[in-house]
Amino acid sequence: AGPLTAQQHRHTGFASPASERSRSASGHQFGTKQGQAAQRTLMGCTQFKGRLGSVRFSDKRQPRQCPYAADAGAEADGSASGQQQAEAKKEADPKLGLTEREVYKLKTSWKAVHRKVSDTGVEMFISLFRTNKDLQAMFVKFSHLELSDNIRENGELALHGELVMGILDEAILNIDNMEVTRQRVRRAAATHQKFAGFYAKLFWAMEQPFLEAVKLTLEDRYNDSIAEIYAKTIHYILGEMEAGFLEN
């Protein structure tokens, strides 16, 4: 008898070699956690190699590998036992200063910010540039940007806002997993070492602009209780970023 057809393979319950190869390839690309990590790496590198989003500082040296490549590679190579260990250790960092109830409220309210992550990022940078002209001057493409009403239509600012907010987004979505949060923000902070004129304390310039941007996004949901939760959260994240910058 000749080789089975694809239909016969399905009837027997076994995948045909061709379909198996196709499924393996597509799964490796996008369907598995490893594939998704690789996809994020490719997408991240197009924006991050030698740049911050679409914004380029003056490089002190040749651009290094995309910082997310290490993340993606670690995820792609991570075993099931490693994931189980991470789950077993899942807890918020005591330095965060939030109760379990407050962590729950943070993650619940953050869903609204997550849906508007690009808009929130733009508002954060508008606020940052209004109060830190010297910092704005460090951004090559934004150094002469006028903070007029149509600034929100600037695609490059939206892209950069989304990139930076994406780091904060991942940190907050995993805020109850101390190791994941610390590794993500410290790794992101360390990549800033290659930018001329950047130093650790500059991370703190984002604190109030971040809170103002979140307040605009949440509107009346941003009450006193939520405001305190976000204040503690961004203080913790920026502290970890400063530490990540200094330890490398």
XYZ file of C-alpha atoms in Angstrom:
248
model
C 0.000 0.000 0.000
C 1.121 3.567 -0.740
C 1.571 6.304 1.860
C -1.534 7.479 3.663
C -3.252 10.617 2.491
C -3.781 13.587 4.818
C -7.443 12.578 5.186
C -6.448 9.012 6.118
C -3.968 10.347 8.650
C -6.750 12.346 10.294
C -8.978 9.246 10.308
C -6.332 7.193 12.065
C -5.745 9.923 14.626
C -2.193 10.606 13.539
C -1.017 13.794 11.918
C 0.523 13.532 8.480
C 4.239 14.351 8.296
C 3.515 17.490 6.268
C 0.894 18.787 8.667
C 3.095 17.893 11.613
C 5.950 19.919 10.146
C 3.587 22.813 9.456
C 2.161 22.717 12.956
C 5.630 22.468 14.468
C 6.876 25.438 12.494
C 3.880 27.634 13.229
C 3.835 26.577 16.836
C 7.492 27.338 17.175
C 6.889 30.772 15.668
C 3.766 31.926 17.430
C 1.713 29.213 19.110
C 3.931 28.362 22.038
C 5.333 30.440 24.839
C 8.733 30.008 23.243
C 7.425 31.209 19.901
C 5.658 34.167 21.470
C 8.873 35.106 23.282
C 10.812 34.963 20.026
C 8.153 37.070 18.327
C 8.399 39.700 21.064
C 12.158 39.706 20.639
C 11.914 40.401 16.930
C 9.346 43.127 17.475
C 11.286 44.638 20.363
C 14.620 44.720 18.581
C 13.248 46.668 15.649
C 12.523 49.507 18.034
C 15.161 49.056 20.698
C 18.490 48.402 19.014
C 20.519 51.502 19.759
C 17.351 53.412 20.564
C 14.687 53.998 23.165
C 11.596 53.265 21.129
C 11.908 55.487 18.091
C 13.925 57.947 20.142
C 17.706 57.899 19.923
C 20.039 59.160 22.606
C 23.667 59.792 21.721
C 25.269 56.384 22.066
C 28.438 56.113 24.116
C 29.312 52.893 22.330
C 28.057 50.503 19.709
C 24.471 49.330 20.296
C 24.218 46.114 22.169
C 21.855 43.267 21.494
C 18.200 44.053 22.056
C 17.669 43.826 25.849
C 14.549 41.778 25.353
C 16.495 39.092 23.505
C 17.828 37.857 26.834
C 14.319 37.798 28.234
C 12.961 35.943 25.254
C 15.849 33.503 25.187
C 15.403 32.759 28.859
C 11.700 32.204 28.339
C 12.285 30.033 25.280
C 14.808 27.866 27.115
C 12.953 27.808 30.419
C 11.822 24.386 31.566
C 8.495 23.469 33.132
C 10.246 22.938 36.454
C 11.582 26.496 36.322
C 8.091 27.833 35.744
C 6.780 25.761 38.635
C 9.471 27.180 40.906
C 8.517 30.716 39.865
C 4.892 29.973 40.684
C 5.855 28.513 44.042
C 7.736 31.706 44.918
C 5.002 34.003 43.615
C 4.516 36.858 46.046
C 4.745 40.622 46.094
C 7.957 42.173 47.353
C 7.488 43.306 50.979
C 9.281 46.528 49.992
C 6.285 47.355 47.809
C 4.300 48.088 50.958
C 0.928 46.879 49.652
C -1.448 44.428 51.268
C -2.929 41.544 49.269
C -6.152 43.525 48.991
C -4.291 46.560 47.674
C -2.410 44.427 45.145
C -5.763 43.127 43.938
C -7.142 46.657 43.617
C -4.018 47.744 41.753
C -4.229 44.945 39.198
C -7.966 45.429 38.770
C -7.722 49.172 38.161
C -4.696 48.726 35.919
C -6.828 46.897 33.354
C -8.237 50.264 32.267
C -4.716 51.656 31.849
C -3.620 48.527 30.004
C -6.339 49.114 27.411
C -5.036 52.657 26.821
C -1.349 52.042 27.358
C -0.230 54.153 24.381
C -2.409 57.154 25.279
C -1.282 56.959 28.897
C 2.342 56.850 27.778
C 1.899 59.965 25.644
C 0.347 61.865 28.559
C 3.199 60.763 30.791
C 5.828 62.141 28.412
C 3.930 65.377 27.828
C 3.921 65.920 31.587
C 7.575 64.862 31.817
C 8.702 67.299 29.120
C 6.702 70.177 30.573
C 8.482 69.890 33.886
C 11.903 68.681 32.677
C 13.132 70.653 29.676
C 16.682 69.431 30.237
C 15.503 65.844 30.056
C 13.540 66.536 26.876
C 16.744 67.867 25.312
C 18.321 64.419 25.737
C 15.834 62.939 23.271
C 17.201 63.497 19.781
C 13.853 63.421 17.982
C 11.909 65.185 20.726
C 14.401 67.846 21.747
C 12.696 70.547 19.665
C 9.166 69.187 19.944
C 6.633 71.879 20.785
C 4.208 70.872 23.518
C 1.189 72.108 21.589
C -2.294 70.629 21.406
C -1.463 68.479 18.382
C 1.450 66.785 20.147
C -0.877 63.882 20.924
C -0.992 63.160 17.203
C 2.771 62.644 17.047
C 3.241 59.014 16.048
C 6.818 58.761 17.282
C 5.859 60.026 20.718
C 3.000 57.524 20.812
C 5.394 54.726 19.892
C 7.899 55.693 22.546
C 5.182 56.155 25.152
C 3.848 52.709 24.379
C 7.312 51.167 24.641
C 8.079 52.693 28.034
C 4.589 52.062 29.374
C 4.946 48.493 28.153
C 7.749 47.969 30.658
C 5.647 49.427 33.474
C 2.653 47.441 32.236
C 4.536 44.165 32.490
C 5.854 45.080 35.927
C 2.400 45.872 37.302
C 0.717 42.876 35.697
C 3.294 40.749 37.546
C 3.473 42.867 40.690
C 2.503 39.863 42.818
C 5.467 37.930 41.420
C 8.468 39.594 43.010
C 11.185 37.878 40.972
C 9.539 38.523 37.615
C 8.906 42.194 38.375
C 12.408 42.857 39.667
C 14.111 41.093 36.780
C 12.036 42.918 34.153
C 12.501 46.451 35.438
C 16.150 46.021 36.403
C 16.991 44.580 33.021
C 15.202 47.429 31.262
C 16.975 49.991 33.443
C 20.405 48.520 32.746
C 20.001 49.157 29.005
C 20.063 52.920 29.695
C 23.758 52.777 30.567
C 24.717 53.108 26.916
C 23.045 56.518 26.584
C 25.344 59.487 27.031
C 24.376 61.809 29.856
C 21.884 59.438 31.449
C 22.267 58.681 35.157
C 20.242 56.674 37.667
C 18.411 59.548 39.383
C 16.765 60.524 36.090
C 14.385 57.588 36.448
C 12.704 59.452 39.300
C 11.663 62.237 36.942
C 8.956 59.857 35.715
C 7.287 59.500 39.111
C 4.829 62.414 39.069
C 4.228 62.338 35.287
C 3.289 58.672 35.614
C 0.816 59.375 38.409
C -0.718 62.273 36.493
C -1.104 60.156 33.363
C -2.759 57.310 35.275
C -5.104 59.804 36.923
C -6.174 61.113 33.504
C -6.817 57.593 32.265
C -8.745 56.358 35.309
C -10.709 59.619 35.730
C -13.185 59.325 38.625
C -11.884 55.850 39.495
C -8.681 57.507 40.691
C -9.717 58.118 44.298
C -7.516 58.709 47.337
C -7.118 55.004 48.034
C -6.085 54.194 44.462
C -3.783 57.225 44.366
C -1.876 55.948 47.395
C -1.582 52.477 45.871
C -0.152 53.844 42.643
C 2.209 56.154 44.507
C 3.694 53.188 46.380
C 3.835 51.120 43.205
C 5.715 53.602 41.026
C 8.051 54.432 43.917
C 8.929 50.756 44.210
C 9.384 50.279 40.449
C 11.609 53.329 40.038
C 13.670 52.251 43.033
C 14.249 48.887 41.373
C 15.140 50.604 38.099
C 17.692 52.782 39.849
C 19.189 49.706 41.495
C 19.253 47.848 38.177
C 21.067 50.727 36.511
C 23.681 50.971 39.258
C 24.389 47.264 39.647
C 25.562 46.804 36.042
